Tab-separated table of C-alpha atoms in Angstrom:
chain	number	residue	atom	x	y	z
Y	1	MET	CA	13.438	-25.100	-2.629
Y	2	PRO	CA	16.819	-23.430	-1.998
Y	3	LEU	CA	16.622	-20.856	0.777
Y	4	SER	CA	17.853	-18.235	-1.668
Y	5	GLN	CA	14.508	-18.477	-3.498
Y	6	LEU	CA	12.412	-17.675	-0.444
Y	7	LYS	CA	10.831	-14.229	-0.294
Y	8	ALA	CA	8.962	-14.339	3.028
Y	9	VAL	CA	9.213	-15.977	6.439
Y	10	LEU	CA	6.145	-16.003	8.688
Y	11	PHE	CA	6.319	-16.809	12.398
Y	12	ASP	CA	4.070	-18.094	15.131
Y	13	PHE	CA	4.497	-16.157	18.384
Y	14	ASP	CA	3.877	-18.039	21.650
Y	15	GLY	CA	6.548	-20.689	22.092
Y	16	THR	CA	8.251	-19.787	18.814
Y	17	LEU	CA	9.506	-16.230	19.176
Y	18	ALA	CA	8.517	-15.631	22.790
Y	19	ASP	CA	8.008	-17.270	26.148
Y	20	SER	CA	4.634	-15.822	27.063
Y	21	TYR	CA	3.532	-18.713	29.261
Y	22	PRO	CA	3.849	-16.825	32.583
Y	23	ALA	CA	1.407	-14.190	31.306
Y	24	ILE	CA	-0.982	-16.746	29.847
Y	25	THR	CA	-0.901	-18.842	33.022
Y	26	ALA	CA	-1.561	-15.795	35.196
Y	27	SER	CA	-4.667	-14.912	33.198
Y	28	VAL	CA	-5.915	-18.504	33.124
Y	29	ASN	CA	-5.540	-18.675	36.890
Y	30	HIS	CA	-7.344	-15.352	37.261
Y	31	VAL	CA	-10.345	-16.853	35.466
Y	32	ARG	CA	-10.087	-20.070	37.475
Y	33	GLY	CA	-10.089	-17.987	40.637
Y	34	LEU	CA	-13.397	-16.428	39.647
Y	35	HIS	CA	-14.848	-19.942	39.880
Y	36	ASP	CA	-12.984	-20.875	43.099
Y	37	LEU	CA	-10.757	-23.302	41.198
Y	38	PRO	CA	-7.160	-23.809	42.372
Y	39	PRO	CA	-4.353	-22.394	40.224
Y	40	LEU	CA	-2.576	-24.450	37.592
Y	41	ASP	CA	1.184	-24.412	37.081
Y	42	ILE	CA	2.761	-23.258	33.829
Y	43	ASP	CA	3.346	-26.760	32.471
Y	44	GLU	CA	-0.327	-27.647	32.918
Y	45	VAL	CA	-1.412	-24.539	31.007
Y	46	LYS	CA	1.344	-24.611	28.411
Y	47	ARG	CA	0.172	-27.773	26.674
Y	48	TRP	CA	-3.165	-26.166	25.769
Y	49	VAL	CA	-1.693	-22.988	24.268
Y	50	GLY	CA	-1.690	-22.584	20.494
Y	51	ARG	CA	-5.247	-23.090	19.301
Y	52	GLY	CA	-6.681	-19.782	20.479
Y	53	ALA	CA	-8.082	-18.361	23.707
Y	54	GLY	CA	-11.375	-20.221	23.422
Y	55	ALA	CA	-9.717	-23.625	23.121
Y	56	LEU	CA	-7.301	-22.737	25.937
Y	57	LEU	CA	-10.038	-21.774	28.383
Y	58	ALA	CA	-12.270	-24.666	27.416
Y	59	ARG	CA	-9.470	-26.975	28.541
Y	60	THR	CA	-8.239	-25.096	31.591
Y	61	VAL	CA	-11.402	-23.639	33.154
Y	62	PRO	CA	-14.037	-26.378	33.526
Y	63	ALA	CA	-16.627	-24.058	34.990
Y	64	GLY	CA	-18.812	-21.139	33.958
Y	65	ASP	CA	-19.675	-19.843	30.506
Y	66	LEU	CA	-16.919	-20.021	27.906
Y	67	GLU	CA	-17.717	-16.636	26.364
Y	68	ALA	CA	-17.698	-14.978	29.787
Y	69	ASN	CA	-14.460	-16.739	30.678
Y	70	CYS	CA	-12.845	-15.490	27.482
Y	71	ALA	CA	-13.989	-11.950	28.262
Y	72	ALA	CA	-12.532	-12.195	31.764
Y	73	TYR	CA	-9.269	-13.522	30.369
Y	74	ARG	CA	-8.993	-10.680	27.861
Y	75	ALA	CA	-9.800	-8.080	30.501
Y	76	HIS	CA	-7.108	-9.391	32.839
Y	77	HIS	CA	-4.377	-10.104	30.311
Y	78	PRO	CA	-3.134	-6.527	29.753
Y	79	SER	CA	-2.091	-6.422	33.423
Y	80	VAL	CA	0.444	-9.224	32.908
Y	81	LEU	CA	1.178	-8.933	29.187
Y	82	HIS	CA	4.520	-7.148	29.452
Y	83	SER	CA	5.847	-8.621	32.690
Y	84	GLY	CA	4.976	-12.176	31.697
Y	85	THR	CA	6.445	-12.221	28.183
Y	86	ARG	CA	10.041	-12.307	26.964
Y	87	LEU	CA	11.652	-13.070	23.633
Y	88	LEU	CA	13.281	-16.467	23.367
Y	89	ALA	CA	17.040	-16.693	22.963
Y	90	GLY	CA	18.053	-16.126	19.372
Y	91	ALA	CA	14.766	-14.528	18.291
Y	92	VAL	CA	16.077	-11.003	17.763
Y	93	GLU	CA	19.212	-12.233	16.022
Y	94	LEU	CA	17.244	-14.460	13.639
Y	95	LEU	CA	14.758	-11.724	12.782
Y	96	HIS	CA	17.557	-9.249	12.067
Y	97	LEU	CA	19.444	-11.800	9.971
Y	98	LEU	CA	16.412	-12.505	7.784
Y	99	HIS	CA	15.401	-8.852	7.574
Y	100	ASP	CA	18.902	-7.821	6.561
Y	101	ARG	CA	18.787	-10.398	3.769
Y	102	GLY	CA	15.744	-8.704	2.325
Y	103	LEU	CA	13.175	-11.289	3.378
Y	104	ARG	CA	9.683	-10.059	4.175
Y	105	LEU	CA	8.724	-11.065	7.705
Y	106	GLY	CA	5.381	-11.465	9.401
Y	107	LEU	CA	3.553	-12.911	12.384
Y	108	CYS	CA	0.612	-15.330	12.129
Y	109	SER	CA	-0.568	-16.360	15.591
Y	110	ASN	CA	-3.772	-17.564	17.220
Y	111	LYS	CA	-3.049	-15.097	20.026
Y	112	PRO	CA	-5.614	-12.248	20.093
Y	113	VAL	CA	-4.149	-9.852	17.547
Y	114	ALA	CA	-4.320	-6.776	19.790
Y	115	PHE	CA	-2.030	-8.530	22.289
Y	116	SER	CA	0.364	-9.637	19.545
Y	117	ARG	CA	0.626	-6.126	18.136
Y	118	GLU	CA	1.192	-4.603	21.552
Y	119	LEU	CA	3.877	-7.149	22.385
Y	120	VAL	CA	5.881	-6.843	19.176
Y	121	ALA	CA	5.986	-3.090	19.793
Y	122	TYR	CA	6.943	-3.532	23.454
Y	123	LEU	CA	9.617	-6.093	22.574
Y	124	LYS	CA	10.974	-3.769	19.870
Y	125	ILE	CA	10.603	-6.205	16.969
Y	126	ALA	CA	7.708	-4.422	15.254
Y	127	PRO	CA	10.015	-2.627	12.746
Y	128	LEU	CA	11.202	-6.040	11.521
Y	129	LEU	CA	7.697	-7.376	10.877
Y	130	GLU	CA	5.779	-6.227	7.837
Y	131	ILE	CA	2.534	-7.862	8.883
Y	132	VAL	CA	0.969	-9.086	12.156
Y	133	LEU	CA	-2.171	-11.213	11.862
Y	134	GLY	CA	-4.392	-12.933	14.401
Y	135	PRO	CA	-7.621	-14.935	14.482
Y	136	GLU	CA	-9.731	-11.782	14.260
Y	137	ASP	CA	-8.334	-11.115	10.788
Y	138	VAL	CA	-9.619	-14.308	9.146
Y	139	ALA	CA	-12.674	-16.550	9.073
Y	140	ARG	CA	-10.939	-19.510	10.726
Y	141	PRO	CA	-7.963	-19.673	13.121
Y	142	LYS	CA	-5.106	-22.141	12.828
Y	143	PRO	CA	-4.979	-25.042	11.983
Y	144	ALA	CA	-7.048	-23.706	9.067
Y	145	PRO	CA	-4.681	-22.160	6.505
Y	146	ASP	CA	-6.632	-18.877	6.339
Y	147	MET	CA	-4.141	-16.763	8.279
Y	148	LEU	CA	-1.139	-17.825	6.228
Y	149	LEU	CA	-3.047	-17.398	2.984
Y	150	ALA	CA	-4.140	-13.905	4.038
Y	151	ALA	CA	-0.557	-12.986	4.912
Y	152	LEU	CA	0.726	-14.227	1.546
Y	153	GLN	CA	-1.957	-12.298	-0.287
Y	154	ARG	CA	-1.158	-9.069	1.564
Y	155	LEU	CA	2.557	-9.513	0.950
Y	156	GLY	CA	2.079	-10.514	-2.672
Y	157	VAL	CA	4.159	-13.658	-2.176
Y	158	ALA	CA	3.390	-17.118	-3.557
Y	159	ALA	CA	3.069	-20.056	-1.154
Y	160	ALA	CA	6.069	-21.731	-2.767
Y	161	GLU	CA	8.181	-18.673	-1.906
Y	162	ALA	CA	7.320	-18.669	1.805
Y	163	LEU	CA	8.308	-20.471	4.986
Y	164	TYR	CA	6.358	-20.761	8.242
Y	165	VAL	CA	8.166	-21.163	11.575
Y	166	GLY	CA	6.313	-22.594	14.565
Y	167	ASP	CA	6.544	-24.778	17.659
Y	168	MET	CA	3.534	-27.106	17.380
Y	169	SER	CA	2.003	-29.759	15.180
Y	170	VAL	CA	-0.861	-27.318	14.609
Y	171	ASP	CA	1.672	-25.061	12.874
Y	172	VAL	CA	2.726	-27.910	10.609
Y	173	GLU	CA	-0.926	-28.625	9.776
Y	174	THR	CA	-1.550	-24.940	9.052
Y	175	ALA	CA	1.453	-24.682	6.749
Y	176	ARG	CA	0.557	-27.858	4.876
Y	177	GLY	CA	-2.950	-26.524	4.261
Y	178	ALA	CA	-1.504	-23.319	2.848
Y	179	GLY	CA	1.108	-25.101	0.710
Y	180	VAL	CA	3.942	-23.473	2.652
Y	181	LYS	CA	7.177	-25.075	3.864
Y	182	VAL	CA	7.404	-25.321	7.648
Y	183	TRP	CA	10.248	-25.387	10.167
Y	184	VAL	CA	9.656	-25.979	13.879
Y	185	VAL	CA	11.429	-25.695	17.221
Y	186	PRO	CA	10.549	-27.635	20.422
Y	187	THR	CA	10.584	-24.497	22.555
Y	188	GLY	CA	6.843	-24.200	23.101
Y	189	SER	CA	3.835	-26.379	23.812
Y	190	GLU	CA	5.010	-29.671	22.300
Y	191	GLU	CA	7.996	-31.930	22.847
Y	192	ARG	CA	10.407	-32.933	20.122
Y	193	ASP	CA	8.889	-36.398	19.576
Y	194	ALA	CA	5.436	-34.932	18.936
Y	195	LEU	CA	6.928	-32.525	16.419
Y	196	GLU	CA	8.804	-35.325	14.700
Y	197	ARG	CA	5.524	-37.213	14.271
Y	198	ALA	CA	4.016	-34.118	12.625
Y	199	ARG	CA	6.714	-34.369	9.916
Y	200	PRO	CA	7.785	-30.751	9.432
Y	201	ASP	CA	10.269	-29.939	6.692
Y	202	ARG	CA	12.924	-29.208	9.309
Y	203	LEU	CA	13.139	-29.558	13.082
Y	204	PHE	CA	15.697	-27.429	14.933
Y	205	SER	CA	16.594	-27.441	18.618
Y	206	ASN	CA	16.171	-23.666	18.919
Y	207	LEU	CA	16.195	-20.434	16.952
Y	208	ALA	CA	19.964	-20.043	17.224
Y	209	GLU	CA	20.421	-23.359	15.439
Y	210	MET	CA	17.939	-22.224	12.792
Y	211	ALA	CA	19.919	-19.031	12.289
Y	212	MET	CA	23.045	-21.099	11.717
Y	213	GLN	CA	21.280	-22.854	8.838
Y	214	TRP	CA	20.580	-19.503	7.219
Y	215	GLU	CA	24.110	-18.278	7.800
Y	216	ALA	CA	25.434	-21.391	6.058
Y	217	THR	CA	23.580	-20.578	2.826
């Protein structure tokens, strides 16, 4: 489909629009500390981000009760949410470019939705996003297509008229399940070769390069 026929672009958050790994790592290590486990570095935590808090903690905190660990993570996370999150280079420019072209923009992330909504407001991109969805809004988180399908329904946009932008193979799987085109950047939890194996529609080095593709159309 020509880009001119697209009506909506939906984004993942962690690793796609923002580097939130310092905040996530701090909260993971807080929970590990409750069980007298040594801290992990960002790269050790980063590779488990993207499938939701439960999956993250199941992989990074091999002790205690998962539900209690998730509760401890959520209780701690507001203390590091702002200081440990920054927009990736090119994110603001890309969002403004697409918004100015009349595209409807949204966020579909496995991050707890309350944190996503607080962050997009704090990072001053909330006015550019028409919809912000998280796992609490649907029956199944990514890689199930539920979140993308819910976003399309709320926006009144057909799957063929939408594009999903992410940083992981799980994002490619989610988009395929929803019948949506998918572009990815290797700026998050997975390296370029893993993303190539997932066979997205396009693979860009970063958001600035993606913006150049839009500017060329």
